[in-house]
C-alpha cells in the first residue's frame, strides 16, 4: 500500500500562507524549496506523492510550479484550495517583480548601479541552479521503489538531458517522446505485476 503524508493544512489561510512563504524563498528555483517545505517541513506530501504531482505539473502547459500549487491545493480543499495555493504562489512575487522592474528602470540611468544589479542577478541564478541539482538528487531516492528501477530512471534522465542540451530538441518533444515511451513501458510492467495478484484474489 502506498505511503501517505502524515499531515494536511488546517485551513485555506494556512495553505495560502505556506505557498506565500514558499514563493518568497524561491529565488529562481521554487521546486527545490517546494520539496523541502511540502515534504520535509510540513509533511503534507510524501516524496513519492511530490514526484507524481511534479511529473504531472511538468507535462501540463504553463509554469510547472503554478500547476503544482493548483494540484496541491485541490488535493486538500478542492477548487477553493487550488485558488488559495495559486494566490499564495503569485501575489507576493507579483508585488516584488513590479518593485524590481521599477528599481531596474531607475538603475538603467546610472552605470555603476546597473552593474551591481546585474551581478546580483547572476549570483542568484547560480544559487538557483545549485538548488535544482540538489532537489533532483534528493528526489532520485524515490526511484528505488519505481517499477523501472533507479538505473533505468537515471538513464532516462541522462537521455533527456542530452536530447535537450546536445541535440537541442524542444522540451515538448522530449516529454512526448521519451516521457510517453517511459509511461507506456511502466504501464505494461504494472499490468503484468498486477495479474498475479488478481489471479490470487
Tab-separated table of C-alpha atoms in Angstrom:
chain	number	residue	atom	x	y	z
A	1	UNK	CA	0.000	0.000	0.000
A	2	UNK	CA	1.463	3.407	-0.964
A	3	UNK	CA	2.726	5.607	1.840
A	4	UNK	CA	0.592	8.663	2.633
A	5	UNK	CA	1.506	12.015	4.172
A	6	UNK	CA	1.294	12.484	7.931
A	7	UNK	CA	-0.468	15.864	7.988
A	8	UNK	CA	-2.614	18.251	5.964
A	9	UNK	CA	-3.179	22.035	6.062
A	10	UNK	CA	-5.718	23.042	8.698
A	11	UNK	CA	-7.322	25.836	6.667
A	12	UNK	CA	-7.278	27.769	3.413
A	13	UNK	CA	-5.402	30.526	5.235
A	14	UNK	CA	-2.616	28.150	6.235
A	15	UNK	CA	-2.410	26.882	2.655
A	16	UNK	CA	-2.206	30.451	1.289
A	17	UNK	CA	0.449	31.445	3.831
A	18	UNK	CA	2.518	28.306	3.167
A	19	UNK	CA	2.644	28.963	-0.567
A	20	UNK	CA	3.355	32.668	0.003
A	21	UNK	CA	6.361	31.796	2.180
A	22	UNK	CA	7.384	29.150	-0.334
A	23	UNK	CA	7.274	31.653	-3.193
A	24	UNK	CA	9.303	34.223	-1.241
A	25	UNK	CA	12.093	31.663	-0.725
A	26	UNK	CA	12.265	30.502	-4.327
A	27	UNK	CA	14.813	32.770	-5.980
A	28	UNK	CA	14.901	31.270	-9.476
A	29	UNK	CA	14.037	27.751	-8.356
A	30	UNK	CA	10.818	27.271	-6.385
A	31	UNK	CA	10.707	23.498	-6.956
A	32	UNK	CA	13.685	22.955	-4.661
A	33	UNK	CA	12.013	24.945	-1.889
A	34	UNK	CA	8.619	23.323	-2.558
A	35	UNK	CA	10.023	19.841	-1.979
A	36	UNK	CA	11.604	20.857	1.321
A	37	UNK	CA	8.556	22.791	2.553
A	38	UNK	CA	5.789	20.396	1.490
A	39	UNK	CA	7.541	17.079	2.182
A	40	UNK	CA	10.128	17.614	4.903
A	41	UNK	CA	8.968	20.633	6.910
A	42	UNK	CA	5.161	20.424	6.748
A	43	UNK	CA	4.751	16.709	5.877
A	44	UNK	CA	1.758	17.428	3.637
A	45	UNK	CA	3.149	15.156	0.904
A	46	UNK	CA	5.439	12.137	0.810
A	47	UNK	CA	8.412	12.151	-1.563
A	48	UNK	CA	6.564	9.766	-3.900
A	49	UNK	CA	3.431	11.936	-3.916
A	50	UNK	CA	5.518	15.034	-4.631
A	51	UNK	CA	7.295	13.336	-7.545
A	52	UNK	CA	3.974	12.190	-9.028
A	53	UNK	CA	2.417	15.653	-8.773
A	54	UNK	CA	5.562	17.306	-10.126
A	55	UNK	CA	5.629	14.909	-13.092
A	56	UNK	CA	2.039	15.871	-13.929
A	57	UNK	CA	2.856	19.569	-13.484
A	58	UNK	CA	5.807	19.262	-15.882
A	59	UNK	CA	3.703	17.687	-18.623
A	60	UNK	CA	0.856	20.231	-18.440
A	61	UNK	CA	1.260	23.568	-20.247
A	62	UNK	CA	2.152	26.605	-18.169
A	63	UNK	CA	4.633	27.208	-15.319
A	64	UNK	CA	5.193	23.900	-13.534
A	65	UNK	CA	5.241	25.433	-10.049
A	66	UNK	CA	1.842	27.082	-10.648
A	67	UNK	CA	0.475	23.774	-11.903
A	68	UNK	CA	1.904	22.091	-8.809
A	69	UNK	CA	0.318	24.635	-6.465
A	70	UNK	CA	-3.076	24.142	-8.135
A	71	UNK	CA	-2.858	20.360	-7.730
A	72	UNK	CA	-1.703	20.517	-4.106
A	73	UNK	CA	-4.448	22.991	-3.192
A	74	UNK	CA	-7.096	20.935	-4.974
A	75	UNK	CA	-5.899	17.807	-3.194
A	76	UNK	CA	-6.797	19.257	0.215
A	77	UNK	CA	-9.655	21.740	-0.349
A	78	UNK	CA	-10.899	21.293	-3.912
A	79	UNK	CA	-11.178	24.338	-6.188
A	80	UNK	CA	-11.016	26.737	-3.217
A	81	UNK	CA	-7.708	25.215	-2.148
A	82	UNK	CA	-6.410	25.405	-5.716
A	83	UNK	CA	-7.172	29.140	-5.848
A	84	UNK	CA	-5.710	29.739	-2.363
A	85	UNK	CA	-2.462	27.917	-3.184
A	86	UNK	CA	-2.100	29.641	-6.567
A	87	UNK	CA	-2.860	33.012	-4.977
A	88	UNK	CA	-0.185	32.442	-2.358
A	89	UNK	CA	2.255	31.439	-5.073
A	90	UNK	CA	1.799	34.519	-7.279
A	91	UNK	CA	0.668	37.500	-5.132
A	92	UNK	CA	3.885	38.319	-3.259
A	93	UNK	CA	6.191	37.659	-6.256
A	94	UNK	CA	3.958	39.895	-8.406
A	95	UNK	CA	4.399	42.810	-5.990
A	96	UNK	CA	8.147	42.169	-5.732
A	97	UNK	CA	8.576	41.935	-9.514
A	98	UNK	CA	6.772	45.237	-10.038
A	99	UNK	CA	9.062	46.837	-7.448
A	100	UNK	CA	12.143	45.218	-9.032
A	101	UNK	CA	11.103	46.418	-12.501
A	102	UNK	CA	10.908	49.964	-11.134
A	103	UNK	CA	14.331	49.653	-9.466
A	104	UNK	CA	15.912	48.266	-12.646
A	105	UNK	CA	14.351	51.059	-14.654
A	106	UNK	CA	15.879	53.620	-12.297
A	107	UNK	CA	19.222	51.791	-12.231
A	108	UNK	CA	19.430	51.842	-16.033
A	109	UNK	CA	20.069	55.576	-15.801
A	110	UNK	CA	23.272	55.103	-13.771
A	111	UNK	CA	26.113	52.823	-14.897
A	112	UNK	CA	27.522	51.664	-11.512
A	113	UNK	CA	24.099	50.762	-10.123
A	114	UNK	CA	23.303	48.746	-13.234
A	115	UNK	CA	26.461	46.675	-12.773
A	116	UNK	CA	25.590	45.905	-9.144
A	117	UNK	CA	22.079	44.775	-10.093
A	118	UNK	CA	23.370	42.610	-12.942
A	119	UNK	CA	25.950	40.971	-10.662
A	120	UNK	CA	23.303	40.245	-8.032
A	121	UNK	CA	21.033	38.582	-10.603
A	122	UNK	CA	23.900	36.404	-11.891
A	123	UNK	CA	24.673	35.315	-8.324
A	124	UNK	CA	21.046	34.404	-7.653
A	125	UNK	CA	20.949	32.354	-10.880
A	126	UNK	CA	23.958	30.301	-9.735
A	127	UNK	CA	22.341	29.597	-6.359
A	128	UNK	CA	19.074	28.604	-8.064
A	129	UNK	CA	20.902	26.143	-10.317
A	130	UNK	CA	22.512	24.541	-7.265
A	131	UNK	CA	19.115	24.269	-5.563
A	132	UNK	CA	17.627	22.464	-8.542
A	133	UNK	CA	20.513	19.978	-8.770
A	134	UNK	CA	20.233	19.261	-5.046
A	135	UNK	CA	16.480	18.663	-5.334
A	136	UNK	CA	16.931	16.286	-8.273
A	137	UNK	CA	19.435	14.215	-6.301
A	138	UNK	CA	17.152	14.134	-3.253
A	139	UNK	CA	14.076	13.133	-5.236
A	140	UNK	CA	16.012	10.454	-7.135
A	141	UNK	CA	15.911	8.325	-3.962
A	142	UNK	CA	12.203	7.679	-4.570
A	143	UNK	CA	13.067	5.949	-7.878
A	144	UNK	CA	14.332	2.915	-5.930
A	145	UNK	CA	10.749	1.748	-5.488
A	146	UNK	CA	9.719	2.543	-9.065
A	147	UNK	CA	8.838	-0.371	-11.323
A	148	UNK	CA	11.507	0.691	-13.838
A	149	UNK	CA	14.214	0.851	-11.171
A	150	UNK	CA	16.731	3.546	-10.257
A	151	UNK	CA	19.194	2.648	-13.038
A	152	UNK	CA	16.591	2.955	-15.799
A	153	UNK	CA	15.354	6.204	-14.247
A	154	UNK	CA	18.881	7.626	-14.234
A	155	UNK	CA	19.383	6.594	-17.881
A	156	UNK	CA	16.102	8.251	-18.862
A	157	UNK	CA	17.130	11.443	-17.065
A	158	UNK	CA	20.541	11.423	-18.775
A	159	UNK	CA	18.919	10.790	-22.176
A	160	UNK	CA	16.503	13.694	-21.644
A	161	UNK	CA	19.402	15.953	-20.639
A	162	UNK	CA	21.405	15.013	-23.755
A	163	UNK	CA	18.422	15.404	-26.075
A	164	UNK	CA	17.832	18.945	-24.830
A	165	UNK	CA	21.439	20.121	-24.461
A	166	UNK	CA	23.295	18.336	-27.270
A	167	UNK	CA	20.572	17.833	-29.896
A	168	UNK	CA	18.676	20.927	-28.681
A	169	UNK	CA	15.276	19.298	-29.020
A	170	UNK	CA	12.336	21.261	-27.601
A	171	UNK	CA	11.150	20.160	-24.154
A	172	UNK	CA	7.693	19.344	-25.527
A	173	UNK	CA	9.068	16.728	-27.943
A	174	UNK	CA	11.304	15.209	-25.269
A	175	UNK	CA	8.325	14.924	-22.917
A	176	UNK	CA	6.061	13.443	-25.571
A	177	UNK	CA	8.654	11.044	-26.975
A	178	UNK	CA	10.802	9.927	-24.070
A	179	UNK	CA	8.158	10.546	-21.408
A	180	UNK	CA	5.453	8.842	-23.451
A	181	UNK	CA	7.667	5.814	-24.027
A	182	UNK	CA	8.547	5.573	-20.330
A	183	UNK	CA	4.853	5.861	-19.434
A	184	UNK	CA	3.916	3.046	-21.851
A	185	UNK	CA	6.618	0.690	-20.537
A	186	UNK	CA	5.685	1.487	-16.916
A	187	UNK	CA	2.013	0.825	-17.640
A	188	UNK	CA	2.755	-2.561	-19.212
A	189	UNK	CA	5.029	-3.596	-16.335
A	190	UNK	CA	2.479	-2.544	-13.710
A	191	UNK	CA	-0.251	-4.507	-15.506
A	192	UNK	CA	1.958	-7.608	-15.573
A	193	UNK	CA	2.717	-7.196	-11.881
A	194	UNK	CA	-0.995	-6.816	-11.082
A	195	UNK	CA	-2.092	-10.004	-12.906
A	196	UNK	CA	-0.710	-12.498	-10.352
A	197	UNK	CA	-2.385	-10.533	-7.547
A	198	UNK	CA	-5.703	-10.566	-9.440
A	199	UNK	CA	-5.364	-14.306	-10.050
A	200	UNK	CA	-4.780	-14.978	-6.344
A	201	UNK	CA	-7.836	-12.895	-5.438
